[in-house]
Tab-separated table of C-alpha atoms in Angstrom:
chain	number	residue	atom	x	y	z
A	721	MET	CA	86.194	171.018	158.386
A	722	SER	CA	89.463	168.249	157.529
A	723	LYS	CA	86.727	165.472	156.908
A	724	ARG	CA	83.849	164.529	154.838
A	725	PRO	CA	80.997	163.796	157.225
A	726	ASN	CA	79.330	160.431	158.084
A	727	VAL	CA	75.588	161.002	157.151
A	728	ILE	CA	72.395	159.581	159.025
A	729	VAL	CA	68.783	159.937	157.947
A	730	PHE	CA	66.456	159.372	160.194
A	731	MET	CA	62.753	158.857	159.593
A	732	ALA	CA	59.618	158.340	161.705
A	733	ASP	CA	56.369	157.108	160.490
A	734	ASP	CA	52.955	158.609	160.734
A	735	LEU	CA	54.565	161.093	163.333
A	736	GLY	CA	52.959	163.927	164.608
A	737	TYR	CA	55.012	168.019	165.165
A	738	GLY	CA	53.742	167.835	168.772
A	739	ASP	CA	54.864	164.513	169.329
A	740	LEU	CA	58.119	164.632	170.634
A	741	SER	CA	59.111	166.048	174.015
A	742	CYS	CA	61.431	169.024	172.442
A	743	MET	CA	58.083	170.086	170.919
A	744	GLY	CA	55.881	170.187	173.675
A	745	SER	CA	54.498	166.573	174.118
A	746	GLU	CA	52.770	165.739	177.796
A	747	VAL	CA	52.340	162.328	176.470
A	748	CYS	CA	55.524	161.220	174.455
A	749	ARG	CA	59.249	161.213	175.916
A	750	THR	CA	62.112	161.238	173.231
A	751	PRO	CA	65.043	162.120	175.094
A	752	HIS	CA	67.658	161.217	172.866
A	753	LEU	CA	65.999	163.154	170.038
A	754	ASP	CA	65.479	165.803	172.360
A	755	ALA	CA	69.123	165.862	172.841
A	756	LEU	CA	69.850	165.962	169.503
A	757	ALA	CA	68.089	169.012	169.896
A	758	GLU	CA	70.033	170.612	172.167
A	759	GLY	CA	73.043	170.180	170.718
A	760	GLY	CA	71.998	171.241	167.191
A	761	VAL	CA	69.676	173.070	165.137
A	762	ARG	CA	65.631	172.599	165.536
A	763	PHE	CA	63.595	173.072	162.989
A	764	THR	CA	59.815	174.800	163.770
A	765	GLN	CA	58.908	175.571	160.142
A	766	TRP	CA	59.770	172.311	158.037
A	767	TYR	CA	57.335	170.835	155.695
A	768	SER	CA	56.980	166.983	154.196
A	769	SER	CA	56.765	166.725	150.630
A	770	ALA	CA	53.879	164.795	150.479
A	771	PRO	CA	51.126	163.869	153.649
A	772	ILE	CA	51.528	160.161	152.460
A	773	CYS	CA	54.251	157.812	153.185
A	774	SER	CA	55.407	157.116	149.450
A	775	ALA	CA	55.461	160.417	147.908
A	776	SER	CA	57.050	162.055	151.001
A	777	ARG	CA	60.595	159.728	151.060
A	778	ALA	CA	60.860	159.981	147.293
A	779	GLY	CA	60.821	163.965	147.520
A	780	LEU	CA	63.428	163.465	150.487
A	781	LEU	CA	65.344	160.607	148.628
A	782	THR	CA	65.452	162.603	145.307
A	783	GLY	CA	65.326	166.139	146.050
A	784	ARG	CA	62.078	166.506	143.705
A	785	TYR	CA	58.348	166.893	143.502
A	786	PRO	CA	57.372	163.030	144.086
A	787	ALA	CA	54.779	163.662	141.157
A	788	THR	CA	57.724	163.733	138.950
A	789	VAL	CA	59.401	160.865	139.762
A	790	GLY	CA	55.565	158.417	139.674
A	791	VAL	CA	55.279	158.833	143.407
A	792	GLN	CA	52.334	161.068	143.387
A	793	GLY	CA	50.687	158.650	146.388
A	794	ASN	CA	51.417	155.198	148.085
A	795	VAL	CA	53.402	152.646	145.863
A	796	SER	CA	50.758	149.904	144.839
A	797	PRO	CA	52.083	146.602	146.136
A	798	ALA	CA	50.316	144.633	143.220
A	799	VAL	CA	52.845	142.324	141.668
A	800	GLY	CA	54.908	144.181	138.822
A	801	LYS	CA	54.160	147.797	140.140
A	802	LEU	CA	56.492	149.976	139.568
A	803	GLY	CA	57.626	152.882	141.752
A	804	LEU	CA	60.187	155.631	142.032
A	805	THR	CA	61.045	156.012	138.711
A	806	PRO	CA	63.762	154.155	137.117
A	807	GLY	CA	66.674	156.195	136.606
A	808	VAL	CA	66.372	158.673	139.021
A	809	PRO	CA	69.096	159.321	141.086
A	810	THR	CA	68.347	158.731	145.053
A	811	LEU	CA	70.539	160.780	147.847
A	812	ALA	CA	72.352	157.067	148.002
A	813	ASP	CA	73.269	157.300	144.433
A	814	ALA	CA	74.492	160.689	144.779
A	815	LEU	CA	76.737	160.022	147.427
A	816	LYS	CA	77.790	156.824	146.671
A	817	ALA	CA	79.402	158.671	143.180
A	818	GLU	CA	81.118	160.726	146.063
A	819	GLY	CA	82.620	157.701	147.293
A	820	TYR	CA	80.567	156.918	150.250
A	821	ARG	CA	79.552	153.732	151.715
A	822	THR	CA	75.517	153.128	151.726
A	823	ALA	CA	72.894	151.417	153.745
A	824	MET	CA	69.477	151.113	154.366
A	825	PHE	CA	68.132	149.640	157.603
A	826	GLY	CA	64.173	149.820	157.572
A	827	LYS	CA	60.383	150.656	155.458
A	828	TRP	CA	61.152	151.633	151.989
A	829	HIS	CA	57.671	151.589	150.482
A	830	LEU	CA	59.353	152.631	146.819
A	831	GLY	CA	58.332	149.858	145.054
A	832	ALA	CA	58.336	146.223	145.586
A	833	TRP	CA	60.000	144.967	142.211
A	834	HIS	CA	62.877	145.459	140.346
A	835	PRO	CA	64.010	147.808	139.358
A	836	CYS	CA	62.790	149.820	142.319
A	837	ARG	CA	63.854	148.275	144.898
A	838	PRO	CA	66.850	149.127	147.776
A	839	GLU	CA	69.412	147.419	145.723
A	840	ASP	CA	68.484	149.173	142.544
A	841	ARG	CA	68.749	152.632	144.027
A	842	GLY	CA	72.289	152.885	145.428
A	843	PHE	CA	72.176	150.967	148.433
A	844	ASP	CA	75.064	148.940	148.702
A	845	GLU	CA	73.228	146.668	151.127
A	846	TRP	CA	69.735	146.945	153.054
A	847	PHE	CA	67.519	145.453	155.429
A	848	GLY	CA	63.821	145.697	155.989
A	849	PHE	CA	60.674	145.917	154.326
A	850	VAL	CA	59.663	146.864	151.031
A	851	ASN	CA	55.750	147.315	151.099
A	852	GLY	CA	53.797	149.909	153.654
A	853	CYS	CA	53.366	148.143	156.683
A	854	ILE	CA	54.058	144.721	158.382
A	855	ASP	CA	53.007	143.081	161.717
A	856	TYR	CA	55.840	144.372	163.938
A	857	TYR	CA	56.452	140.675	165.355
A	858	SER	CA	55.694	138.071	162.337
A	859	HIS	CA	56.734	140.905	159.634
A	860	ILE	CA	53.517	139.995	157.302
A	861	PHE	CA	52.011	142.485	155.478
A	862	TYR	CA	48.327	142.148	155.731
A	863	TRP	CA	46.689	144.350	153.170
A	864	GLY	CA	46.822	142.676	149.893
A	865	LEU	CA	48.851	142.200	146.543
A	866	ALA	CA	46.081	141.266	144.544
A	867	GLY	CA	43.640	144.379	143.678
A	868	ASN	CA	41.712	144.797	146.650
A	869	THR	CA	41.909	141.090	147.820
A	870	ILE	CA	43.467	140.200	151.222
A	871	ASP	CA	46.676	138.367	150.748
A	872	PRO	CA	48.536	138.609	153.207
A	873	VAL	CA	52.448	137.830	152.434
A	874	HIS	CA	55.876	137.635	154.448
A	875	ASP	CA	57.602	141.065	153.439
A	876	LEU	CA	61.212	140.994	155.313
A	877	TRP	CA	64.390	141.117	153.052
A	878	GLU	CA	68.571	141.445	153.406
A	879	ASN	CA	69.966	142.585	150.714
A	880	GLY	CA	67.158	140.829	148.093
A	881	ARG	CA	66.825	138.039	150.070
A	882	GLU	CA	63.929	136.824	152.018
A	883	VAL	CA	64.715	136.522	156.008
A	884	TYR	CA	62.859	135.316	158.832
A	885	GLU	CA	62.773	136.615	162.381
A	886	ASN	CA	59.472	135.787	163.325
A	887	GLY	CA	58.618	136.943	166.950
A	888	ARG	CA	61.298	139.553	167.134
A	889	TYR	CA	60.174	143.161	167.318
A	890	PHE	CA	61.299	144.835	163.962
A	891	ILE	CA	63.136	147.877	165.141
A	892	ASP	CA	64.889	145.786	167.571
A	893	LEU	CA	65.788	143.917	163.933
A	894	VAL	CA	66.887	147.405	162.606
A	895	THR	CA	68.851	148.904	165.256
A	896	GLU	CA	70.684	145.524	165.550
A	897	ARG	CA	71.560	145.897	161.847
A	898	ALA	CA	72.247	149.677	161.977
A	899	LEU	CA	75.041	148.819	165.192
A	900	ALA	CA	76.216	145.980	163.801
A	901	TYR	CA	77.186	148.291	160.713
A	902	LEU	CA	78.614	150.608	162.312
A	903	ARG	CA	80.791	148.417	164.217
A	904	ARG	CA	81.797	146.509	161.060
A	905	THR	CA	82.543	149.440	158.786
A	906	SER	CA	84.259	151.221	161.018
A	907	ARG	CA	86.930	148.866	162.237
A	908	ARG	CA	87.785	148.186	158.761
A	909	SER	CA	91.320	150.124	158.449
A	910	ASP	CA	91.340	149.339	154.744
A	911	ASP	CA	88.538	151.415	153.830
A	912	GLU	CA	87.939	154.828	155.319
A	913	ARG	CA	84.881	156.014	153.375
A	914	PRO	CA	82.516	157.776	154.881
A	915	PHE	CA	79.194	156.397	155.237
A	916	PHE	CA	75.829	157.380	154.423
A	917	LEU	CA	73.168	155.221	156.295
A	918	TYR	CA	69.397	155.726	155.520
A	919	ILE	CA	67.173	154.177	158.578
A	920	PRO	CA	63.089	154.724	157.691
A	921	TYR	CA	61.504	153.832	160.757
A	922	ASN	CA	58.056	152.149	160.741
A	923	THR	CA	57.053	153.575	164.434
A	924	PRO	CA	54.463	154.858	164.845
A	925	HIS	CA	52.557	153.392	161.961
A	926	TYR	CA	49.905	151.027	162.540
A	927	PRO	CA	49.267	147.879	163.717
A	928	MET	CA	49.569	149.242	167.298
A	929	HIS	CA	52.599	146.916	168.674
A	930	ALA	CA	55.053	147.452	171.283
A	931	PRO	CA	57.030	145.553	173.766
A	932	PRO	CA	55.503	144.948	177.122
A	933	GLU	CA	58.565	146.673	179.207
A	934	TYR	CA	58.211	150.018	177.058
A	935	LEU	CA	54.433	149.605	177.310
A	936	GLU	CA	54.879	149.224	181.223
A	937	ARG	CA	56.821	152.811	180.602
A	938	PHE	CA	53.351	154.556	179.803
A	939	ALA	CA	51.060	152.710	181.997
A	940	HIS	CA	49.770	155.742	183.849
A	941	LEU	CA	48.502	156.459	180.316
A	942	PRO	CA	44.935	155.196	178.783
A	943	TRP	CA	45.619	152.257	176.407
A	944	GLU	CA	45.366	154.000	172.998
A	945	LYS	CA	47.710	156.678	174.167
A	946	GLN	CA	49.762	154.158	176.074
A	947	ILE	CA	50.550	152.081	172.889
A	948	TYR	CA	51.575	155.252	170.674
A	949	ALA	CA	53.799	156.683	173.490
A	950	ALA	CA	55.529	153.134	173.892
A	951	MET	CA	56.223	152.500	169.784
A	952	VAL	CA	57.596	156.251	170.206
A	953	SER	CA	59.846	155.611	173.056
A	954	VAL	CA	60.559	152.347	171.148
A	955	MET	CA	62.204	154.438	168.365
A	956	ASP	CA	63.651	157.232	170.140
A	957	ASP	CA	65.739	154.446	172.124
A	958	SER	CA	66.728	153.225	169.207
A	959	ILE	CA	68.507	156.776	167.678
A	960	GLY	CA	69.932	156.624	171.446
A	961	ALA	CA	71.783	153.283	170.543
A	962	ILE	CA	72.693	154.198	167.437
A	963	VAL	CA	74.382	157.925	168.703
A	964	GLY	CA	75.451	156.274	171.705
A	965	GLU	CA	77.529	153.939	168.903
A	966	LEU	CA	78.409	156.914	167.029
A	967	LYS	CA	80.152	158.634	170.606
A	968	ASP	CA	81.532	155.617	171.239
A	969	GLN	CA	83.630	155.147	168.157
A	970	GLY	CA	84.569	158.794	168.486
A	971	ILE	CA	82.931	159.808	165.119
A	972	PHE	CA	79.980	161.866	166.732
A	973	GLU	CA	80.941	165.399	165.912
A	974	GLU	CA	82.147	164.474	162.083
A	975	THR	CA	78.770	162.824	161.208
A	976	CYS	CA	75.510	164.579	159.937
A	977	ILE	CA	72.367	163.504	161.253
A	978	PHE	CA	69.221	164.759	160.323
A	979	PHE	CA	65.349	163.660	161.548
A	980	GLN	CA	62.202	164.259	159.795
A	981	PRO	CA	58.882	162.132	160.158
A	982	ASP	CA	57.162	161.479	156.392
A	983	HIS	CA	53.879	163.434	157.487
A	984	GLY	CA	51.521	163.713	159.917
A	985	PRO	CA	49.765	161.560	162.568
A	986	SER	CA	47.050	159.404	160.916
A	987	ARG	CA	43.220	159.386	161.855
A	988	GLU	CA	42.761	155.625	160.355
A	989	THR	CA	40.781	153.542	162.515
A	990	ARG	CA	43.664	151.007	162.214
A	991	ASN	CA	45.380	153.565	164.749
A	992	TRP	CA	43.301	152.961	167.305
A	993	MET	CA	41.323	150.169	169.150
A	994	ASP	CA	37.912	151.861	170.418
A	995	GLY	CA	38.303	155.372	170.998
A	996	ARG	CA	36.599	155.537	174.254
A	997	GLU	CA	39.359	158.183	175.242
A	998	GLU	CA	38.699	160.511	172.676
A	999	PRO	CA	38.024	160.167	168.843
A	1000	TYR	CA	41.920	160.363	167.500
A	1001	PRO	CA	43.819	159.020	170.798
A	1002	GLY	CA	46.836	158.524	168.438
A	1003	GLY	CA	49.413	161.485	167.579
A	1004	SER	CA	49.394	164.835	168.098
A	1005	THR	CA	49.414	167.798	165.903
A	1006	GLY	CA	50.872	170.429	168.168
A	1007	GLY	CA	47.534	172.170	167.519
A	1008	LEU	CA	47.897	171.754	163.896
A	1009	ARG	CA	44.831	171.337	161.707
A	1010	GLY	CA	44.888	168.094	159.426
A	1011	HIS	CA	46.593	164.854	159.314
A	1012	LYS	CA	48.167	162.317	157.415
A	1013	ALA	CA	46.602	162.464	153.721
A	1014	SER	CA	45.554	166.412	154.389
A	1015	LEU	CA	47.627	169.321	152.762
A	1016	PHE	CA	46.743	171.034	155.847
A	1017	ASP	CA	49.573	171.899	158.302
A	1018	GLY	CA	48.819	169.016	160.233
A	1019	GLY	CA	49.571	166.821	157.286
A	1020	ILE	CA	52.658	168.341	156.198
A	1021	HIS	CA	54.506	170.637	159.102
A	1022	LEU	CA	56.798	168.433	160.591
A	1023	PRO	CA	59.358	168.138	163.447
A	1024	ALA	CA	62.640	168.267	161.995
A	1025	ILE	CA	66.167	168.172	163.980
A	1026	MET	CA	69.831	168.339	162.671
A	1027	SER	CA	72.692	167.517	164.299
A	1028	TRP	CA	76.137	168.309	163.075
A	1029	PRO	CA	78.715	169.096	165.794
A	1030	ASP	CA	81.840	169.522	163.897
A	1031	ALA	CA	80.114	171.973	161.443
A	1032	ILE	CA	76.290	173.533	162.850
A	1033	PRO	CA	75.850	175.234	166.172
A	1034	SER	CA	74.266	173.899	169.350
A	1035	GLY	CA	70.644	175.033	170.601
A	1036	VAL	CA	69.490	176.675	167.590
A	1037	VAL	CA	65.752	177.100	167.074
A	1038	ASN	CA	65.647	177.768	163.184
A	1039	ASP	CA	61.982	179.293	162.336
A	1040	GLN	CA	62.666	179.915	158.585
A	1041	LEU	CA	61.254	177.473	155.660
A	1042	GLY	CA	62.704	174.313	154.407
A	1043	THR	CA	60.733	171.268	153.004
A	1044	GLY	CA	62.382	167.525	152.946
A	1045	MET	CA	63.341	167.847	149.664
A	1046	ASP	CA	65.938	169.946	150.591
A	1047	ILE	CA	67.461	167.496	152.191
A	1048	PHE	CA	69.080	166.145	148.856
A	1049	PRO	CA	71.281	168.945	148.051
A	1050	THR	CA	72.295	170.677	151.411
A	1051	LEU	CA	73.414	166.779	152.302
A	1052	LEU	CA	75.216	166.398	149.123
A	1053	CYS	CA	76.785	169.735	149.231
A	1054	ALA	CA	77.506	168.951	152.892
A	1055	ALA	CA	79.566	165.917	151.488
A	1056	GLY	CA	81.374	167.783	148.911
A	1057	GLY	CA	79.750	167.394	146.037
A	1058	ASP	CA	77.978	169.367	143.558
A	1059	PRO	CA	74.063	168.827	142.999
A	1060	SER	CA	74.102	171.511	139.602
A	1061	PRO	CA	74.492	167.826	137.453
A	1062	TYR	CA	71.177	166.767	139.357
A	1063	ASP	CA	67.718	168.165	138.219
A	1064	VAL	CA	66.498	168.765	141.686
A	1065	ASP	CA	63.759	171.066	143.050
A	1066	GLY	CA	65.081	170.924	146.623
A	1067	LEU	CA	67.762	173.883	147.584
A	1068	ASP	CA	70.971	173.577	149.534
A	1069	LEU	CA	70.007	174.951	153.096
A	1070	MET	CA	73.475	174.349	154.829
A	1071	PRO	CA	74.217	178.117	155.024
A	1072	MET	CA	70.968	179.040	156.735
A	1073	ILE	CA	71.870	175.713	159.141
A	1074	SER	CA	75.461	176.739	159.347
A	1075	SER	CA	75.503	180.426	159.293
A	1076	GLY	CA	71.820	181.829	159.957
A	1077	ASP	CA	71.623	182.998	156.394
A	1078	PRO	CA	68.149	183.706	155.178
A	1079	SER	CA	66.654	180.450	153.532
A	1080	PRO	CA	66.446	180.146	149.991
A	1081	ARG	CA	63.265	178.603	149.951
A	1082	GLN	CA	60.298	180.906	149.406
A	1083	GLU	CA	57.727	178.999	148.736
A	1084	ILE	CA	56.608	175.035	148.758
A	1085	PHE	CA	53.620	173.003	146.365
A	1086	TRP	CA	52.056	170.381	147.118
A	1087	LYS	CA	49.513	167.827	145.427
A	1088	TYR	CA	47.731	164.651	146.625
A	1089	ASN	CA	44.621	163.615	144.380
A	1090	ARG	CA	42.136	166.250	144.348
A	1091	GLN	CA	44.008	168.412	147.000
A	1092	THR	CA	46.605	171.236	145.905
A	1093	ALA	CA	48.247	174.141	148.194
A	1094	VAL	CA	50.919	176.427	148.231
A	1095	ARG	CA	52.815	178.309	151.093
A	1096	ARG	CA	54.719	181.244	150.153
A	1097	GLY	CA	55.844	183.752	152.779
A	1098	GLN	CA	53.369	183.821	155.526
A	1099	TRP	CA	50.029	182.652	152.802
A	1100	LYS	CA	49.124	178.941	152.666
A	1101	LEU	CA	46.500	178.300	150.189
A	1102	VAL	CA	44.888	175.261	150.407
A	1103	ARG	CA	41.757	173.862	147.650
A	1104	ASN	CA	39.810	170.830	148.106
A	1105	GLY	CA	41.677	170.129	151.725
A	1106	LEU	CA	40.772	166.720	153.418
A	1107	LEU	CA	39.298	166.846	156.634
A	1108	LEU	CA	38.618	163.707	158.571
A	1109	ASP	CA	37.839	165.003	161.923
A	1110	GLU	CA	35.851	168.245	161.161
A	1111	PRO	CA	33.136	169.323	158.923
A	1112	GLU	CA	34.475	169.776	155.681
A	1113	ALA	CA	36.565	172.170	154.338
A	1114	ASP	CA	35.956	175.286	152.397
A	1115	PRO	CA	36.996	174.997	148.443
A	1116	VAL	CA	39.465	177.374	149.302
A	1117	HIS	CA	40.982	178.172	152.251
A	1118	LEU	CA	43.528	181.103	152.277
A	1119	SER	CA	45.382	181.823	155.984
A	1120	ASP	CA	47.768	184.259	157.224
A	1121	LEU	CA	49.987	181.358	158.989
A	1122	GLU	CA	51.988	183.930	161.271
A	1123	SER	CA	48.805	185.126	162.698
A	1124	ASP	CA	46.975	181.763	162.772
A	1125	PRO	CA	49.009	178.907	162.433
A	1126	GLY	CA	46.585	176.409	163.477
A	1127	GLU	CA	44.271	177.766	159.661
A	1128	ARG	CA	41.072	177.403	161.600
A	1129	VAL	CA	40.360	181.501	160.103
A	1130	ASN	CA	39.594	181.347	156.093
A	1131	LEU	CA	40.408	184.343	154.316
A	1132	ALA	CA	39.766	183.968	150.990
A	1133	GLN	CA	36.909	186.784	150.825
A	1134	GLU	CA	38.850	188.749	152.932
A	1135	ARG	CA	41.981	188.872	150.732
A	1136	PRO	CA	40.721	187.932	146.636
A	1137	ASP	CA	44.045	189.156	145.521
A	1138	VAL	CA	46.346	186.726	147.576
A	1139	VAL	CA	43.733	184.160	146.195
A	1140	ARG	CA	44.500	184.485	142.737
A	1141	GLU	CA	47.997	185.095	143.055
A	1142	LEU	CA	48.699	181.872	145.168
A	1143	SER	CA	45.925	180.228	142.530
A	1144	ALA	CA	47.552	181.211	139.190
A	1145	ALA	CA	50.908	179.881	141.589
A	1146	ILE	CA	49.062	176.733	141.674
A	1147	ASP	CA	48.241	176.400	138.305
A	1148	ARG	CA	51.599	177.026	136.611
A	1149	TRP	CA	53.175	174.476	138.752
A	1150	GLU	CA	50.874	171.964	138.104
A	1151	GLU	CA	51.967	173.000	134.049
A	1152	SER	CA	55.224	171.676	134.748
A	1153	LEU	CA	54.384	168.905	136.216
A	1154	LYS	CA	52.536	167.915	132.855
A	1155	ALA	CA	55.578	169.586	131.235
A	1156	GLY	CA	58.453	167.350	132.710
């Protein structure tokens, strides 16, 4: 590799393991993401660092367990509330230190107030919203800033300044900004620095809004699946437009692209209108048990893709363990940087991705509210697991994911030795969080 790669990280919002065509979806159509997978590496054992929006994003951008950077769940929108711990370096900070230009277009959700906004956390420029969700057309955040009261606020910003694009679909605005950025930065002969572009979409997170022309693509589907598929299709087309611009400029091969959702599909009532077709007609976990906010695999086991034609093979399906926290050191190493000065829990996976080496990632821990979990090899232990779409889970659930990827059979009584071993590991990890 003669040049450091440009870097793009795409993130979907509330997207299930089974919601891409290349992951077996018969509802959603994702030809552009499928093409990236065909030309790169598709991961089948990839995990989020949390089952909820803010914490997952914190894990990816810092390379650390979310609880260690002040983000154990979703960041509060309340006035003056902090989000991502000030002073903790982000991937944008680290790449900026390596001479990269940095930009973000999309959903932030890591702090609505200084010093936690994107301009405080390593991004030279940014466009999007800072809270958890917005109306796709009015860009209003309806879910309250003052305690539990409803206090709608307009939430659309560009480089720290409030801007108004009333009536325009948010993903279209993201795509426009991203394309304009690529065209503007690539044509500057006086600045040959590579770029880091972070594009965290808010699709297919509620509210369920999609442009009419996309709804027409899926007119054969029941209404609620129709709008979900349409929202996913908007995102896929946006990714396709951005990749197309890279190809037009002749820089696609030297650009490292990574894609993952923040966590699994939502089972909140705001994700459907009447539920007549089936109880939860939105996103698919691909047969995995659980959902957004659950530490069963449906909430944290994700589709993930990496494309970098100059440096990694094409058409590879990688079934080794990885997590969003590993992206920080992996991409920093790919950029020629050294992650050792940074206090990260993530690991450099590039040898695994580029050469097929064994994954250095042997275990992952999770904590969300009362739930805790660990995956180590074939074993997954979930304590106090949350399930909204079936009877309450056992307080301690042990699964052998090799024989039971859907976590349907609880082996806790049969293998008390494994339960003791993994429970002790979780306890030690929780103690380390307190010590940190």
